[in-house]
Structure formats: C-alpha cells, structure tokens
Amino acid sequence: MQKQDLRIVFMGTPEFAVETLKALVENDYQVVGVVTQPDRPVGRHGSTLQAPPVKQYALEHGLPVLQPEKMKDPLFVEQLRAWHANLQVVVAFRMLPEVVWAMPQYGTFNVHAALLPDYRGAAPINWAVINGETQTGVTTFMLDHQIDTGRILRQKPFDIPDTADVEYVYDGLMHLGAQLCLETLEMIVAADGHPASMPQDDSKAVHPAPKLFKDNCRIGWGSGAKQVYDFVRGLSPVPGAWTMLKAPDGTETMLKIYVSGKVEGKAVGEATPGQLVRERKNLLVACGDGWLRLESLQLAGKKRMEVSAFLNGFPEIEKYSLV
C-alpha cells in the first residue's frame, strides 16, 4: 500500500485536534472529509455562532465538513459513507457508535492524551497533573465498543515537570499527538492496513479521567499542601481551581487560584485549613499538613491578578479565610 491509497476522514473539535489535522494535510495525506461538533453560540447573549477550531482549519484548506448533532442520524451516516473513506482518525471528539467507527475498511483509530490503559476518559491531561504524575504521554489505539479500551497501536511518553500546569502539558501533548499520528499512519501503510497491535491490560487502568465539572474543581484545603499544589496547576488556566473567600461578616465570594507555590519548613501548627497569613507581599494559606503560597488569582467579577495587587484591596486579609 502507498500513503495515497488511504482515504481518511478526520474527526475532532478543539485546538488540540487541529495540530493533528494540520500534520495530515501538510504531509500530503488524502483527507476526504472532516467531522466536528456543531457551531456553538458565544457572547453575552449567545447571539453569535462560533465554528469550532477544527472546522475553521478545514474550511481554510478546502476540506468538506459535516457537523452532526447526533452521530446515529441516518442522514449523517449516509453522508459519511459517501466519502468512501477506508480509515478514520479521531482526536478529542466524542464517543462514536459502531455504525460509524466500524464503517471504514481499516477501522478507526484514536489519538488519546495519556498512556493507556491509565487515564481513560474525557480529561486525561488535567487528571495526570492533579494526581502529581511525573510522566504522561500519547497513545494511538483502535476504537471498539468501550471508551478508550481498544487495541494499542503506538505510545510515546512525555515528562511533566513539577512546576508545569495543564497549558504546558496540553501544548506538549498536542504536538506529540500529531507526531504519533503520522507514525501510526506509516505503520498502517507498511502493514497494508493491518498493523500490529496489543490488547490493553485492564489491571493497569488505575486512574480514571472523568469530565471536569464545577463541583470537582473546588479546592479542599484540608488536603495536603502538595496535593492542593498539584490540584491548582492541574486546573490552570482552564477551567481553574476555585474556593470561596469568606469575609469577617460571613459573606462569601468565589476566588479562582491559578498559580501557587510550595512553602518549605513552615509548620502548620494550630492553623486551621483555609486560614490566611500575610507575610509582606506574600499570602499564605494553611492546608492539612503545611502552607501554600498564593501567587496568581481572580476574584469573581475582577480580572486575574498577581497576589501583590490583590492584597492592595484587602489590607486586613488575615480576617478572611478560604472555604
């Protein structure tokens, strides 16, 4: 088989997926069509529709686009079949029904931002950082009936520095994923559409990576300082770890924490979790077993700011607490 024999349908939505689609186009693979999410309303009143990044790139490069609301819609399935693809590539999309993933002759493979079988789910990058992992990676695997359980084609590791936030890891895996996709396509071509693969060991699926919601982004100050530190960077800058700033009169205002720092050698003593202490231009918060330094934050209704600017508006900050 030659690479030009592959007729590829690409499926993806966010910026993370664009890098892989770009790699396919720039390396002269035949992308016969693109499937992405429908345009979504944006703005204060939701009066403007915004195309997802994958659609924007596809249209700029003359690629046909489908945007189904439902993946089992008979009209969409018919339109997809009309592209006569023999392979589908999926990056950061949605769960596909069998009628879609089993359609091409050579099947459908997914580019997943984790070293499967660990971190199966919708938010693997965030959870890897939240859990304090020092390494993650990218996996290509064939889709099957379950979520992120198919046979593995290739994997590449990626180191996570202790100071890295999700933006750093996201960017690194975005480029690594595009590279791994090209290597996987080379495997498929060399093997005439039937590359070697290996089953996943379910016993190694230790950490789930569920979708993030507001409730599971709230900081628990009773946790260890290192755990809170990882939690903050694992949600920074999006969606952002949050807490409530409780005033002396009992009123509470949401506060997002984007950057924090470790505090070495300071015992928590009798301080209660969430207690605030000001040290010159620094603001410390007590955790379950130590202190954390707050560095960048955003009060509801305000812009993101450094803690020194924040303190200017709270001369008696030690009368407040985080809950």
CSV table of C-alpha atoms in Angstrom, one decimal:
chain,number,residue,atom,x,y,z
A,1,MET,CA,0.0,0.0,0.0
A,2,GLN,CA,1.0,3.6,-0.7
A,3,LYS,CA,0.0,6.6,1.5
A,4,GLN,CA,-2.1,8.0,-1.3
A,5,ASP,CA,-4.2,4.8,-1.1
A,6,LEU,CA,-5.6,5.9,2.2
A,7,ARG,CA,-8.8,7.9,2.1
A,8,ILE,CA,-9.0,9.5,5.6
A,9,VAL,CA,-11.9,11.1,7.4
A,10,PHE,CA,-10.7,13.2,10.4
A,11,MET,CA,-12.9,13.7,13.4
A,12,GLY,CA,-12.1,16.3,16.1
A,13,THR,CA,-13.2,19.6,17.6
A,14,PRO,CA,-10.8,21.7,19.7
A,15,GLU,CA,-7.4,23.3,19.1
A,16,PHE,CA,-5.8,20.1,20.4
A,17,ALA,CA,-7.1,18.3,17.3
A,18,VAL,CA,-6.2,20.9,14.8
A,19,GLU,CA,-2.5,20.1,15.2
A,20,THR,CA,-3.0,16.6,14.0
A,21,LEU,CA,-5.3,17.6,11.1
A,22,LYS,CA,-2.6,20.1,10.1
A,23,ALA,CA,0.0,17.3,10.2
A,24,LEU,CA,-2.1,15.2,7.9
A,25,VAL,CA,-2.6,18.0,5.4
A,26,GLU,CA,1.0,19.1,5.4
A,27,ASN,CA,2.3,15.6,4.9
A,28,ASP,CA,0.1,15.0,1.9
A,29,TYR,CA,-2.4,12.5,3.3
A,30,GLN,CA,-5.7,12.4,1.5
A,31,VAL,CA,-8.2,13.8,3.9
A,32,VAL,CA,-11.6,13.3,2.1
A,33,GLY,CA,-13.7,15.0,4.8
A,34,VAL,CA,-13.8,16.3,8.4
A,35,VAL,CA,-16.4,15.7,11.1
A,36,THR,CA,-16.7,18.1,14.0
A,37,GLN,CA,-19.2,19.5,16.6
A,38,PRO,CA,-21.9,21.9,15.5
A,39,ASP,CA,-21.2,25.7,15.8
A,40,ARG,CA,-21.9,27.0,19.3
A,41,PRO,CA,-23.4,30.3,20.5
A,42,VAL,CA,-20.9,32.7,22.1
A,43,GLY,CA,-21.1,36.1,23.6
A,44,ARG,CA,-23.1,37.6,26.5
A,45,HIS,CA,-26.4,36.9,24.8
A,46,GLY,CA,-25.4,33.9,22.8
A,47,SER,CA,-26.4,35.7,19.6
A,48,THR,CA,-23.3,34.8,17.6
A,49,LEU,CA,-22.4,31.3,16.4
A,50,GLN,CA,-18.7,30.3,16.5
A,51,ALA,CA,-17.3,27.5,14.5
A,52,PRO,CA,-15.0,25.0,16.3
A,53,PRO,CA,-11.3,25.3,15.6
A,54,VAL,CA,-11.2,22.1,13.5
A,55,LYS,CA,-13.9,23.5,11.2
A,56,GLN,CA,-12.1,26.8,10.8
A,57,TYR,CA,-8.9,25.0,9.7
A,58,ALA,CA,-10.8,22.6,7.4
A,59,LEU,CA,-12.6,25.4,5.6
A,60,GLU,CA,-9.4,27.4,5.2
A,61,HIS,CA,-7.9,24.4,3.4
A,62,GLY,CA,-10.9,23.4,1.3
A,63,LEU,CA,-11.9,20.3,3.2
A,64,PRO,CA,-15.6,19.3,3.3
A,65,VAL,CA,-17.1,19.4,6.7
A,66,LEU,CA,-20.0,17.6,8.5
A,67,GLN,CA,-21.4,18.7,11.8
A,68,PRO,CA,-23.9,16.2,13.1
A,69,GLU,CA,-25.9,16.8,16.2
A,70,LYS,CA,-26.4,13.0,16.6
A,71,MET,CA,-23.8,10.5,15.4
A,72,LYS,CA,-26.5,7.9,14.6
A,73,ASP,CA,-28.5,10.3,12.4
A,74,PRO,CA,-29.3,8.3,9.2
A,75,LEU,CA,-28.6,11.3,7.0
A,76,PHE,CA,-25.2,11.9,8.6
A,77,VAL,CA,-24.3,8.2,8.3
A,78,GLU,CA,-25.2,8.3,4.6
A,79,GLN,CA,-23.2,11.4,4.0
A,80,LEU,CA,-20.2,9.9,5.9
A,81,ARG,CA,-20.4,6.7,3.8
A,82,ALA,CA,-20.5,8.7,0.6
A,83,TRP,CA,-16.9,9.9,1.3
A,84,HIS,CA,-15.7,6.3,0.8
A,85,ALA,CA,-13.1,6.6,3.5
A,86,ASN,CA,-11.0,3.5,4.3
A,87,LEU,CA,-9.7,4.9,7.6
A,88,GLN,CA,-10.9,7.3,10.2
A,89,VAL,CA,-8.7,9.3,12.6
A,90,VAL,CA,-10.2,10.7,15.8
A,91,VAL,CA,-8.7,13.3,18.1
A,92,ALA,CA,-10.5,14.9,21.1
A,93,PHE,CA,-14.0,14.3,19.8
A,94,ARG,CA,-17.0,12.3,21.2
A,95,MET,CA,-18.0,8.7,21.6
A,96,LEU,CA,-18.8,7.1,18.3
A,97,PRO,CA,-21.5,4.5,17.6
A,98,GLU,CA,-20.4,1.2,16.0
A,99,VAL,CA,-22.1,2.2,12.8
A,100,VAL,CA,-19.6,5.0,12.5
A,101,TRP,CA,-16.3,3.6,13.9
A,102,ALA,CA,-16.7,0.2,12.1
A,103,MET,CA,-17.5,1.8,8.8
A,104,PRO,CA,-14.1,2.1,7.1
A,105,GLN,CA,-12.2,-0.9,5.7
A,106,TYR,CA,-9.2,-0.3,8.1
A,107,GLY,CA,-11.3,0.8,11.0
A,108,THR,CA,-10.9,3.9,13.2
A,109,PHE,CA,-8.1,4.9,15.5
A,110,ASN,CA,-8.0,7.5,18.2
A,111,VAL,CA,-5.2,9.7,19.5
A,112,HIS,CA,-5.5,9.8,23.3
A,113,ALA,CA,-3.6,12.2,25.5
A,114,ALA,CA,-2.4,9.6,28.1
A,115,LEU,CA,-0.5,6.3,28.3
A,116,LEU,CA,-3.4,3.9,28.2
A,117,PRO,CA,-4.8,1.9,29.8
A,118,ASP,CA,-4.3,4.5,32.6
A,119,TYR,CA,-6.3,7.8,32.4
A,120,ARG,CA,-9.2,6.6,30.3
A,121,GLY,CA,-11.8,9.3,30.0
A,122,ALA,CA,-12.5,12.9,28.9
A,123,ALA,CA,-9.9,14.9,30.9
A,124,PRO,CA,-6.7,12.8,31.0
A,125,ILE,CA,-4.3,15.8,30.9
A,126,ASN,CA,-5.9,17.5,33.8
A,127,TRP,CA,-6.1,14.4,36.0
A,128,ALA,CA,-2.5,13.4,35.3
A,129,VAL,CA,-1.3,16.8,36.7
A,130,ILE,CA,-3.8,16.8,39.5
A,131,ASN,CA,-2.5,13.4,40.6
A,132,GLY,CA,1.1,14.6,40.6
A,133,GLU,CA,2.3,12.4,37.8
A,134,THR,CA,5.8,13.0,36.6
A,135,GLN,CA,5.1,11.4,33.2
A,136,THR,CA,2.2,11.0,30.8
A,137,GLY,CA,2.1,10.6,27.1
A,138,VAL,CA,0.0,9.9,24.0
A,139,THR,CA,-1.5,6.6,22.7
A,140,THR,CA,-3.0,5.6,19.4
A,141,PHE,CA,-5.5,2.8,19.6
A,142,MET,CA,-8.3,1.2,17.6
A,143,LEU,CA,-11.8,2.1,18.6
A,144,ASP,CA,-14.1,-0.6,19.9
A,145,HIS,CA,-17.3,-0.8,21.8
A,146,GLN,CA,-16.0,0.6,25.1
A,147,ILE,CA,-14.5,4.0,25.9
A,148,ASP,CA,-10.7,4.1,25.4
A,149,THR,CA,-10.3,0.3,25.7
A,150,GLY,CA,-9.2,-0.7,22.1
A,151,ARG,CA,-6.0,-2.4,21.0
A,152,ILE,CA,-3.0,-0.1,21.3
A,153,LEU,CA,-1.0,0.8,18.2
A,154,ARG,CA,1.7,3.1,19.4
A,155,GLN,CA,2.7,5.1,22.5
A,156,LYS,CA,5.1,8.0,23.3
A,157,PRO,CA,5.9,9.3,26.8
A,158,PHE,CA,6.0,12.9,27.9
A,159,ASP,CA,7.7,14.2,31.1
A,160,ILE,CA,5.7,16.5,33.4
A,161,PRO,CA,7.9,19.0,35.3
A,162,ASP,CA,6.9,19.7,38.9
A,163,THR,CA,6.2,23.3,38.0
A,164,ALA,CA,4.2,22.6,34.9
A,165,ASP,CA,0.5,23.5,34.6
A,166,VAL,CA,-2.1,22.0,32.2
A,167,GLU,CA,-1.4,24.5,29.5
A,168,TYR,CA,2.2,23.3,29.3
A,169,VAL,CA,1.3,19.7,29.2
A,170,TYR,CA,-1.6,20.3,26.7
A,171,ASP,CA,0.7,22.1,24.3
A,172,GLY,CA,3.4,19.3,24.5
A,173,LEU,CA,0.9,16.5,24.0
A,174,MET,CA,-0.8,18.3,21.2
A,175,HIS,CA,2.4,18.3,19.2
A,176,LEU,CA,3.4,14.9,20.3
A,177,GLY,CA,0.0,13.5,19.3
A,178,ALA,CA,0.4,14.9,15.8
A,179,GLN,CA,3.8,13.2,15.5
A,180,LEU,CA,2.4,9.9,16.8
A,181,CYS,CA,-0.5,10.0,14.4
A,182,LEU,CA,1.9,10.3,11.5
A,183,GLU,CA,4.0,7.3,12.8
A,184,THR,CA,0.8,5.3,13.2
A,185,LEU,CA,-0.2,6.0,9.6
A,186,GLU,CA,3.2,4.9,8.5
A,187,MET,CA,2.6,1.6,10.3
A,188,ILE,CA,-0.8,1.2,8.7
A,189,VAL,CA,0.7,1.8,5.2
A,190,ALA,CA,3.6,-0.6,5.8
A,191,ALA,CA,1.2,-3.3,7.0
A,192,ASP,CA,-1.3,-2.9,4.2
A,193,GLY,CA,-3.9,-1.6,6.6
A,194,HIS,CA,-3.4,-4.2,9.3
A,195,PRO,CA,-0.7,-3.1,11.7
A,196,ALA,CA,0.4,-5.0,14.8
A,197,SER,CA,-1.4,-4.0,18.0
A,198,MET,CA,-1.7,-5.2,21.5
A,199,PRO,CA,-4.6,-5.5,23.9
A,200,GLN,CA,-4.8,-3.3,26.9
A,201,ASP,CA,-4.2,-4.7,30.4
A,202,ASP,CA,-7.2,-3.6,32.3
A,203,SER,CA,-5.4,-4.2,35.6
A,204,LYS,CA,-3.3,-1.1,34.8
A,205,ALA,CA,-6.3,1.2,34.4
A,206,VAL,CA,-5.7,2.7,37.9
A,207,HIS,CA,-6.6,6.3,37.4
A,208,PRO,CA,-9.9,7.4,35.8
A,209,ALA,CA,-10.0,10.7,33.9
A,210,PRO,CA,-13.7,11.8,34.1
A,211,LYS,CA,-15.0,15.0,32.7
A,212,LEU,CA,-14.5,18.1,34.8
A,213,PHE,CA,-17.4,20.0,36.3
A,214,LYS,CA,-17.6,23.0,38.6
A,215,ASP,CA,-18.1,20.8,41.7
A,216,ASN,CA,-14.9,18.7,41.2
A,217,CYS,CA,-12.8,21.8,40.7
A,218,ARG,CA,-13.3,23.2,44.2
A,219,ILE,CA,-10.2,23.2,46.4
A,220,GLY,CA,-10.3,21.2,49.6
A,221,TRP,CA,-7.9,23.0,52.0
A,222,GLY,CA,-7.8,20.1,54.4
A,223,SER,CA,-5.8,18.1,51.9
A,224,GLY,CA,-2.0,18.0,52.0
A,225,ALA,CA,-0.2,21.1,50.6
A,226,LYS,CA,1.4,19.1,47.8
A,227,GLN,CA,-2.0,17.7,46.8
A,228,VAL,CA,-3.5,21.2,46.7
A,229,TYR,CA,-0.5,22.5,44.8
A,230,ASP,CA,-1.0,19.8,42.1
A,231,PHE,CA,-4.7,20.4,42.1
A,232,VAL,CA,-4.3,24.1,41.3
A,233,ARG,CA,-1.8,23.5,38.5
A,234,GLY,CA,-3.9,20.6,37.2
A,235,LEU,CA,-6.7,23.0,36.5
A,236,SER,CA,-4.7,26.1,35.4
A,237,PRO,CA,-5.6,28.1,33.4
A,238,VAL,CA,-8.8,26.2,32.4
A,239,PRO,CA,-11.2,25.5,34.0
A,240,GLY,CA,-9.4,26.9,37.1
A,241,ALA,CA,-9.4,25.6,40.7
A,242,TRP,CA,-11.7,27.7,42.9
A,243,THR,CA,-12.6,28.3,46.5
A,244,MET,CA,-14.7,30.8,48.4
A,245,LEU,CA,-13.2,33.9,50.1
A,246,LYS,CA,-15.1,34.3,53.4
A,247,ALA,CA,-15.3,37.8,54.8
A,248,PRO,CA,-15.4,38.7,58.5
A,249,ASP,CA,-19.2,39.3,58.2
A,250,GLY,CA,-19.7,35.8,56.7
A,251,THR,CA,-20.3,36.8,53.1
A,252,GLU,CA,-18.5,34.6,50.5
A,253,THR,CA,-17.1,35.4,47.1
A,254,MET,CA,-15.7,33.0,44.6
A,255,LEU,CA,-12.0,33.1,44.1
A,256,LYS,CA,-10.0,31.2,41.4
A,257,ILE,CA,-6.4,30.2,42.1
A,258,TYR,CA,-4.2,29.9,39.0
A,259,VAL,CA,-0.7,29.7,40.4
A,260,SER,CA,0.5,28.6,43.9
A,261,GLY,CA,3.9,27.9,45.3
A,262,LYS,CA,5.3,25.5,47.9
A,263,VAL,CA,6.4,26.7,51.3
A,264,GLU,CA,9.2,24.7,52.8
A,265,GLY,CA,9.9,24.4,56.5
A,266,LYS,CA,6.9,26.2,57.9
A,267,ALA,CA,4.9,24.1,60.3
A,268,VAL,CA,1.1,24.4,60.1
A,269,GLY,CA,0.9,24.4,63.9
A,270,GLU,CA,-2.6,25.2,65.2
A,271,ALA,CA,-3.7,26.9,62.0
A,272,THR,CA,-7.0,25.7,60.5
A,273,PRO,CA,-7.2,24.7,56.8
A,274,GLY,CA,-8.1,27.8,54.8
A,275,GLN,CA,-6.6,30.2,57.3
A,276,LEU,CA,-4.8,33.1,55.6
A,277,VAL,CA,-1.5,34.7,56.7
A,278,ARG,CA,0.2,37.7,55.1
A,279,GLU,CA,4.0,37.8,55.0
A,280,ARG,CA,5.0,41.1,53.5
A,281,LYS,CA,3.9,40.9,49.8
A,282,ASN,CA,3.1,37.2,50.1
A,283,LEU,CA,-0.2,35.5,51.0
A,284,LEU,CA,-0.1,32.0,52.6
A,285,VAL,CA,-2.9,29.6,53.1
A,286,ALA,CA,-3.0,26.7,55.6
A,287,CYS,CA,-3.5,23.2,54.2
A,288,GLY,CA,-3.9,20.0,56.0
A,289,ASP,CA,-0.2,19.4,56.6
A,290,GLY,CA,1.5,22.7,55.6
A,291,TRP,CA,1.3,26.0,53.9
A,292,LEU,CA,0.8,27.1,50.3
A,293,ARG,CA,1.8,30.5,48.8
A,294,LEU,CA,-0.8,32.0,46.5
A,295,GLU,CA,0.7,33.8,43.5
A,296,SER,CA,-2.0,34.4,40.8
A,297,LEU,CA,-5.7,34.6,41.4
A,298,GLN,CA,-9.0,36.1,40.3
A,299,LEU,CA,-11.9,37.3,42.4
A,300,ALA,CA,-15.3,37.0,40.9
A,301,GLY,CA,-16.1,40.0,38.7
A,302,LYS,CA,-12.5,41.0,38.6
A,303,LYS,CA,-9.5,40.4,36.3
A,304,ARG,CA,-6.8,37.8,37.0
A,305,MET,CA,-4.1,39.4,39.0
A,306,GLU,CA,-0.9,38.8,40.9
A,307,VAL,CA,-1.3,38.4,44.7
A,308,SER,CA,0.5,41.6,45.4
A,309,ALA,CA,-2.1,43.6,43.5
A,310,PHE,CA,-4.9,41.6,45.2
A,311,LEU,CA,-3.5,42.4,48.6
A,312,ASN,CA,-3.8,46.1,47.9
A,313,GLY,CA,-7.5,45.8,48.1
A,314,PHE,CA,-7.5,43.7,51.3
A,315,PRO,CA,-5.4,45.4,53.9
A,316,GLU,CA,-7.0,43.2,56.6
A,317,ILE,CA,-6.8,39.9,54.6
A,318,GLU,CA,-6.0,37.9,57.7
A,319,LYS,CA,-9.5,38.4,58.9
A,320,TYR,CA,-10.7,36.5,55.9
A,321,SER,CA,-10.4,32.8,55.2
A,322,LEU,CA,-10.8,30.3,52.3
A,323,VAL,CA,-13.5,27.8,52.5
